[in-house]
């Protein structure tokens, strides 16, 4: 299992961020300045520092339109001279501390603060630093730098020391970035307090209101559930509010909502809450039935390789345990990727054996147009109708799958176009004929050691539906609202379905504010439970 876990890690590539490069350049400049200072020092140390010899060439900046950034990069400004002195002084502060010369470090730090205050004053007042202001500080810093040289803090020592500190800073910055990613992933996986509160209240309703259970039993026996003249949608989710938004947005934008049938599957923990919410809300006459995945006794480890893996203690410890390894990418350890509920999409024909066509919807989508025309699209004998995502090179097959493995490279085109899961029209007759679920099982078994792809449902879907997917118009399904801040408004407005894929889900505080209203407008905020949980 350790070997398997290691294979999910991406190689760590060190990257210098912009400020690290700035430090490197600054210290290169400092080394040059130090060389000049040493040269002058060896010539009996002139009383006047060379910087001050340039005072006759100083440009006069406008007092009303000072740009401090431009002044600092100007070769003749006192601001630049102060900044250069600070860079050199900061290097010597570090070296002095390492040599336990705390008094020199304190003196240098004091002068650095004086430089910073002077530059801050210039920035706030809009007036350039004058010779009278800069001269005392430059002289004092020059004296301290010469003092540092006298005690043998030479260029070689400076460069070696600063290299080690830059490396240490880079390592700390990388560790902080990884830790930040871990925290963001944990936030995305966690159920918000308000949603947990809603689940508790709804579960209480389910247990105490007998008529809800009677209504549920009645709907489960409805002949509409197997009527192929109606429009069938399936949603597999453990999120009550998200599921409600999918259903509500679909019926709100349908031309004939009473002809819609929603098949919802959740887990045992959320089954009562899901029933209580959906049975007590009006969805314009659409038929809604909720099933408990725990009742799918046929879905066991003798049939499903995934169920067999989920019963493996080491497998569960790696994917569902704590984030102990900072080098393991957190997004690939998201338990959702290995959730049986998430993989249930590969068993749709078994769950609904009498249906011929069904539209699958993820629980993080919002429907904006009537989806019933999907059922009349010609899929040309294909099983899956999906929007392709290969407008960018990232969404080609070679980005998802390991083509260095001959099992993959011998059967698939690395440049084949990827497509989106989350809004798909499935021809279940063609599915059964092509035996897609068996193909899915085959690829799960081939990837038991985790060498063919990382976690998720899309890679095995790309393999299982290869050559069986019909491209749909891009406007049917627009993705990225859970991570992309810059989606064109016109594209969003024209979309039949918008997908909040990514960590920034609309029910989380991480959500992108620009897109939030698109999701929240399909929630009944006047519901007493929602109000109580929002204020509680």
PDB file of N, CA, C and O in Angstrom, residues 454-497:
ATOM      1  N   UNK A 454      -4.965   8.255 -11.522  1.00  0.00           N
ATOM      2  CA  UNK A 454      -5.174   8.637 -10.134  1.00  0.00           C
ATOM      3  C   UNK A 454      -6.655   8.496  -9.810  1.00  0.00           C
ATOM      4  O   UNK A 454      -7.415   7.939 -10.581  1.00  0.00           O
ATOM      5  N   UNK A 455      -7.055   9.004  -8.663  1.00  0.00           N
ATOM      6  CA  UNK A 455      -8.434   8.811  -8.226  1.00  0.00           C
ATOM      7  C   UNK A 455      -9.438   9.561  -9.080  1.00  0.00           C
ATOM      8  O   UNK A 455      -9.100  10.455  -9.837  1.00  0.00           O
ATOM      9  N   UNK A 456     -10.707   9.206  -8.900  1.00  0.00           N
ATOM     10  CA  UNK A 456     -11.777   9.895  -9.591  1.00  0.00           C
ATOM     11  C   UNK A 456     -12.577   8.958 -10.468  1.00  0.00           C
ATOM     12  O   UNK A 456     -12.182   7.816 -10.725  1.00  0.00           O
ATOM     13  N   UNK A 457     -13.714   9.453 -10.948  1.00  0.00           N
ATOM     14  CA  UNK A 457     -14.574   8.651 -11.810  1.00  0.00           C
ATOM     15  C   UNK A 457     -14.355   8.950 -13.288  1.00  0.00           C
ATOM     16  O   UNK A 457     -14.736   8.139 -14.139  1.00  0.00           O
ATOM     17  N   UNK A 458     -13.751  10.111 -13.604  1.00  0.00           N
ATOM     18  CA  UNK A 458     -13.589  10.449 -15.018  1.00  0.00           C
ATOM     19  C   UNK A 458     -12.617   9.524 -15.747  1.00  0.00           C
ATOM     20  O   UNK A 458     -12.933   9.054 -16.852  1.00  0.00           O
ATOM     21  N   UNK A 459     -11.415   9.207 -15.207  1.00  0.00           N
ATOM     22  CA  UNK A 459     -10.518   8.310 -15.957  1.00  0.00           C
ATOM     23  C   UNK A 459     -11.139   6.958 -16.308  1.00  0.00           C
ATOM     24  O   UNK A 459     -11.078   6.554 -17.477  1.00  0.00           O
ATOM     25  N   UNK A 460     -11.764   6.241 -15.348  1.00  0.00           N
ATOM     26  CA  UNK A 460     -12.384   4.977 -15.768  1.00  0.00           C
ATOM     27  C   UNK A 460     -13.550   5.180 -16.725  1.00  0.00           C
ATOM     28  O   UNK A 460     -13.835   4.311 -17.553  1.00  0.00           O
ATOM     29  N   UNK A 461     -14.219   6.338 -16.631  1.00  0.00           N
ATOM     30  CA  UNK A 461     -15.305   6.627 -17.569  1.00  0.00           C
ATOM     31  C   UNK A 461     -14.758   6.845 -18.980  1.00  0.00           C
ATOM     32  O   UNK A 461     -15.332   6.371 -19.968  1.00  0.00           O
ATOM     33  N   UNK A 462     -13.624   7.559 -19.078  1.00  0.00           N
ATOM     34  CA  UNK A 462     -13.005   7.775 -20.393  1.00  0.00           C
ATOM     35  C   UNK A 462     -12.632   6.446 -21.039  1.00  0.00           C
ATOM     36  O   UNK A 462     -12.734   6.281 -22.267  1.00  0.00           O
ATOM     37  N   UNK A 463     -12.195   5.495 -20.227  1.00  0.00           N
ATOM     38  CA  UNK A 463     -11.831   4.178 -20.749  1.00  0.00           C
ATOM     39  C   UNK A 463     -13.064   3.356 -21.104  1.00  0.00           C
ATOM     40  O   UNK A 463     -13.134   2.735 -22.165  1.00  0.00           O
ATOM     41  N   UNK A 464     -14.047   3.367 -20.213  1.00  0.00           N
ATOM     42  CA  UNK A 464     -15.235   2.515 -20.397  1.00  0.00           C
ATOM     43  C   UNK A 464     -16.115   2.975 -21.548  1.00  0.00           C
ATOM     44  O   UNK A 464     -16.740   2.162 -22.236  1.00  0.00           O
ATOM     45  N   UNK A 465     -16.193   4.288 -21.755  1.00  0.00           N
ATOM     46  CA  UNK A 465     -17.056   4.833 -22.810  1.00  0.00           C
ATOM     47  C   UNK A 465     -16.256   5.231 -24.058  1.00  0.00           C
ATOM     48  O   UNK A 465     -16.747   5.985 -24.899  1.00  0.00           O
ATOM     49  N   UNK A 466     -15.028   4.745 -24.175  1.00  0.00           N
ATOM     50  CA  UNK A 466     -14.188   5.079 -25.327  1.00  0.00           C
ATOM     51  C   UNK A 466     -14.836   4.562 -26.610  1.00  0.00           C
ATOM     52  O   UNK A 466     -15.190   3.385 -26.721  1.00  0.00           O
ATOM     53  N   UNK A 467     -15.016   5.453 -27.572  1.00  0.00           N
ATOM     54  CA  UNK A 467     -15.661   5.084 -28.822  1.00  0.00           C
ATOM     55  C   UNK A 467     -17.165   4.963 -28.722  1.00  0.00           C
ATOM     56  O   UNK A 467     -17.824   4.572 -29.691  1.00  0.00           O
ATOM     57  N   UNK A 468     -17.730   5.292 -27.552  1.00  0.00           N
ATOM     58  CA  UNK A 468     -19.165   5.159 -27.333  1.00  0.00           C
ATOM     59  C   UNK A 468     -19.794   6.474 -26.885  1.00  0.00           C
ATOM     60  O   UNK A 468     -20.902   6.485 -26.333  1.00  0.00           O
ATOM     61  N   UNK A 469     -19.090   7.594 -27.113  1.00  0.00           N
ATOM     62  CA  UNK A 469     -19.552   8.901 -26.633  1.00  0.00           C
ATOM     63  C   UNK A 469     -19.854   9.834 -27.801  1.00  0.00           C
ATOM     64  O   UNK A 469     -19.023  10.018 -28.700  1.00  0.00           O
ATOM     65  N   UNK A 470     -21.028  10.422 -27.764  1.00  0.00           N
ATOM     66  CA  UNK A 470     -21.469  11.364 -28.792  1.00  0.00           C
ATOM     67  C   UNK A 470     -21.254  12.782 -28.284  1.00  0.00           C
ATOM     68  O   UNK A 470     -21.761  13.157 -27.213  1.00  0.00           O
ATOM     69  N   UNK A 471     -20.482  13.620 -29.015  1.00  0.00           N
ATOM     70  CA  UNK A 471     -20.249  14.999 -28.570  1.00  0.00           C
ATOM     71  C   UNK A 471     -21.539  15.830 -28.648  1.00  0.00           C
ATOM     72  O   UNK A 471     -22.273  15.777 -29.632  1.00  0.00           O
ATOM     73  N   UNK A 472     -21.793  16.605 -27.596  1.00  0.00           N
ATOM     74  CA  UNK A 472     -22.945  17.505 -27.555  1.00  0.00           C
ATOM     75  C   UNK A 472     -22.487  18.941 -27.748  1.00  0.00           C
ATOM     76  O   UNK A 472     -21.320  19.273 -27.527  1.00  0.00           O
ATOM     77  N   UNK A 473     -23.423  19.786 -28.127  1.00  0.00           N
ATOM     78  CA  UNK A 473     -23.142  21.214 -28.220  1.00  0.00           C
ATOM     79  C   UNK A 473     -22.637  21.722 -26.864  1.00  0.00           C
ATOM     80  O   UNK A 473     -23.169  21.360 -25.820  1.00  0.00           O
ATOM     81  N   UNK A 474     -21.614  22.563 -26.916  1.00  0.00           N
ATOM     82  CA  UNK A 474     -20.972  23.043 -25.686  1.00  0.00           C
ATOM     83  C   UNK A 474     -21.950  23.757 -24.754  1.00  0.00           C
ATOM     84  O   UNK A 474     -21.771  23.773 -23.529  1.00  0.00           O
ATOM     85  N   UNK A 475     -22.985  24.346 -25.306  1.00  0.00           N
ATOM     86  CA  UNK A 475     -23.920  25.112 -24.485  1.00  0.00           C
ATOM     87  C   UNK A 475     -24.786  24.242 -23.582  1.00  0.00           C
ATOM     88  O   UNK A 475     -25.439  24.756 -22.664  1.00  0.00           O
ATOM     89  N   UNK A 476     -24.773  22.950 -23.803  1.00  0.00           N
ATOM     90  CA  UNK A 476     -25.528  22.072 -22.920  1.00  0.00           C
ATOM     91  C   UNK A 476     -24.927  22.015 -21.522  1.00  0.00           C
ATOM     92  O   UNK A 476     -25.636  21.791 -20.536  1.00  0.00           O
ATOM     93  N   UNK A 477     -23.621  22.213 -21.415  1.00  0.00           N
ATOM     94  CA  UNK A 477     -22.956  21.957 -20.138  1.00  0.00           C
ATOM     95  C   UNK A 477     -21.702  22.838 -20.037  1.00  0.00           C
ATOM     96  O   UNK A 477     -20.716  22.612 -20.745  1.00  0.00           O
ATOM     97  N   UNK A 478     -21.753  23.836 -19.168  1.00  0.00           N
ATOM     98  CA  UNK A 478     -20.607  24.736 -18.950  1.00  0.00           C
ATOM     99  C   UNK A 478     -20.019  24.450 -17.572  1.00  0.00           C
ATOM    100  O   UNK A 478     -20.721  24.505 -16.562  1.00  0.00           O
ATOM    101  N   UNK A 479     -18.725  24.162 -17.561  1.00  0.00           N
ATOM    102  CA  UNK A 479     -18.061  23.760 -16.323  1.00  0.00           C
ATOM    103  C   UNK A 479     -17.178  24.877 -15.757  1.00  0.00           C
ATOM    104  O   UNK A 479     -16.937  25.875 -16.423  1.00  0.00           O
ATOM    105  N   UNK A 480     -16.689  24.648 -14.528  1.00  0.00           N
ATOM    106  CA  UNK A 480     -15.651  25.500 -13.957  1.00  0.00           C
ATOM    107  C   UNK A 480     -16.093  26.494 -12.920  1.00  0.00           C
ATOM    108  O   UNK A 480     -15.264  27.258 -12.419  1.00  0.00           O
ATOM    109  N   UNK A 481     -17.375  26.523 -12.555  1.00  0.00           N
ATOM    110  CA  UNK A 481     -17.830  27.553 -11.625  1.00  0.00           C
ATOM    111  C   UNK A 481     -17.369  27.302 -10.191  1.00  0.00           C
ATOM    112  O   UNK A 481     -17.585  28.140  -9.317  1.00  0.00           O
ATOM    113  N   UNK A 482     -16.709  26.169  -9.957  1.00  0.00           N
ATOM    114  CA  UNK A 482     -16.168  25.897  -8.634  1.00  0.00           C
ATOM    115  C   UNK A 482     -14.682  26.152  -8.528  1.00  0.00           C
ATOM    116  O   UNK A 482     -14.076  25.864  -7.497  1.00  0.00           O
ATOM    117  N   UNK A 483     -14.077  26.742  -9.579  1.00  0.00           N
ATOM    118  CA  UNK A 483     -12.647  27.066  -9.483  1.00  0.00           C
ATOM    119  C   UNK A 483     -12.218  28.206 -10.412  1.00  0.00           C
ATOM    120  O   UNK A 483     -11.218  28.878 -10.162  1.00  0.00           O
ATOM    121  N   UNK A 484     -12.947  28.456 -11.484  1.00  0.00           N
ATOM    122  CA  UNK A 484     -12.549  29.447 -12.485  1.00  0.00           C
ATOM    123  C   UNK A 484     -13.265  30.771 -12.235  1.00  0.00           C
ATOM    124  O   UNK A 484     -14.493  30.859 -12.333  1.00  0.00           O
ATOM    125  N   UNK A 485     -12.488  31.816 -11.955  1.00  0.00           N
ATOM    126  CA  UNK A 485     -13.067  33.127 -11.633  1.00  0.00           C
ATOM    127  C   UNK A 485     -13.462  33.918 -12.871  1.00  0.00           C
ATOM    128  O   UNK A 485     -14.143  34.936 -12.755  1.00  0.00           O
ATOM    129  N   UNK A 486     -13.046  33.479 -14.042  1.00  0.00           N
ATOM    130  CA  UNK A 486     -13.150  34.328 -15.225  1.00  0.00           C
ATOM    131  C   UNK A 486     -13.967  33.715 -16.362  1.00  0.00           C
ATOM    132  O   UNK A 486     -13.647  33.909 -17.532  1.00  0.00           O
ATOM    133  N   UNK A 487     -15.006  32.990 -16.044  1.00  0.00           N
ATOM    134  CA  UNK A 487     -15.862  32.443 -17.096  1.00  0.00           C
ATOM    135  C   UNK A 487     -16.695  33.565 -17.706  1.00  0.00           C
ATOM    136  O   UNK A 487     -17.265  34.402 -16.982  1.00  0.00           O
ATOM    137  N   UNK A 488     -16.770  33.598 -19.018  1.00  0.00           N
ATOM    138  CA  UNK A 488     -17.509  34.639 -19.734  1.00  0.00           C
ATOM    139  C   UNK A 488     -18.994  34.593 -19.351  1.00  0.00           C
ATOM    140  O   UNK A 488     -19.627  33.538 -19.391  1.00  0.00           O
ATOM    141  N   UNK A 489     -19.528  35.745 -18.973  1.00  0.00           N
ATOM    142  CA  UNK A 489     -20.950  35.822 -18.594  1.00  0.00           C
ATOM    143  C   UNK A 489     -21.871  35.346 -19.707  1.00  0.00           C
ATOM    144  O   UNK A 489     -22.913  34.735 -19.444  1.00  0.00           O
ATOM    145  N   UNK A 490     -21.495  35.630 -20.940  1.00  0.00           N
ATOM    146  CA  UNK A 490     -22.341  35.216 -22.074  1.00  0.00           C
ATOM    147  C   UNK A 490     -22.406  33.696 -22.186  1.00  0.00           C
ATOM    148  O   UNK A 490     -23.450  33.134 -22.527  1.00  0.00           O
ATOM    149  N   UNK A 491     -21.307  33.030 -21.864  1.00  0.00           N
ATOM    150  CA  UNK A 491     -21.279  31.576 -21.894  1.00  0.00           C
ATOM    151  C   UNK A 491     -22.163  31.009 -20.789  1.00  0.00           C
ATOM    152  O   UNK A 491     -22.905  30.047 -20.997  1.00  0.00           O
ATOM    153  N   UNK A 492     -22.106  31.614 -19.623  1.00  0.00           N
ATOM    154  CA  UNK A 492     -22.935  31.165 -18.497  1.00  0.00           C
ATOM    155  C   UNK A 492     -24.420  31.357 -18.821  1.00  0.00           C
ATOM    156  O   UNK A 492     -25.248  30.475 -18.581  1.00  0.00           O
ATOM    157  N   UNK A 493     -24.758  32.516 -19.368  1.00  0.00           N
ATOM    158  CA  UNK A 493     -26.158  32.817 -19.673  1.00  0.00           C
ATOM    159  C   UNK A 493     -26.731  31.885 -20.730  1.00  0.00           C
ATOM    160  O   UNK A 493     -27.920  31.539 -20.703  1.00  0.00           O
ATOM    161  N   UNK A 494     -25.903  31.449 -21.667  1.00  0.00           N
ATOM    162  CA  UNK A 494     -26.390  30.587 -22.756  1.00  0.00           C
ATOM    163  C   UNK A 494     -26.417  29.110 -22.370  1.00  0.00           C
ATOM    164  O   UNK A 494     -26.947  28.287 -23.115  1.00  0.00           O
ATOM    165  N   UNK A 495     -25.871  28.766 -21.205  1.00  0.00           N
ATOM    166  CA  UNK A 495     -25.722  27.364 -20.832  1.00  0.00           C
ATOM    167  C   UNK A 495     -27.028  26.759 -20.348  1.00  0.00           C
ATOM    168  O   UNK A 495     -27.777  27.378 -19.587  1.00  0.00           O
ATOM    169  N   UNK A 496     -27.276  25.521 -20.757  1.00  0.00           N
ATOM    170  CA  UNK A 496     -28.428  24.784 -20.243  1.00  0.00           C
ATOM    171  C   UNK A 496     -28.153  24.309 -18.820  1.00  0.00           C
ATOM    172  O   UNK A 496     -29.038  24.305 -17.966  1.00  0.00           O
ATOM    173  N   UNK A 497     -26.907  23.906 -18.570  1.00  0.00           N
ATOM    174  CA  UNK A 497     -26.487  23.450 -17.236  1.00  0.00           C
ATOM    175  C   UNK A 497     -25.152  24.101 -16.909  1.00  0.00           C
ATOM    176  O   UNK A 497     -24.238  24.104 -17.738  1.00  0.00           O
TER     177      UNK A 497
END
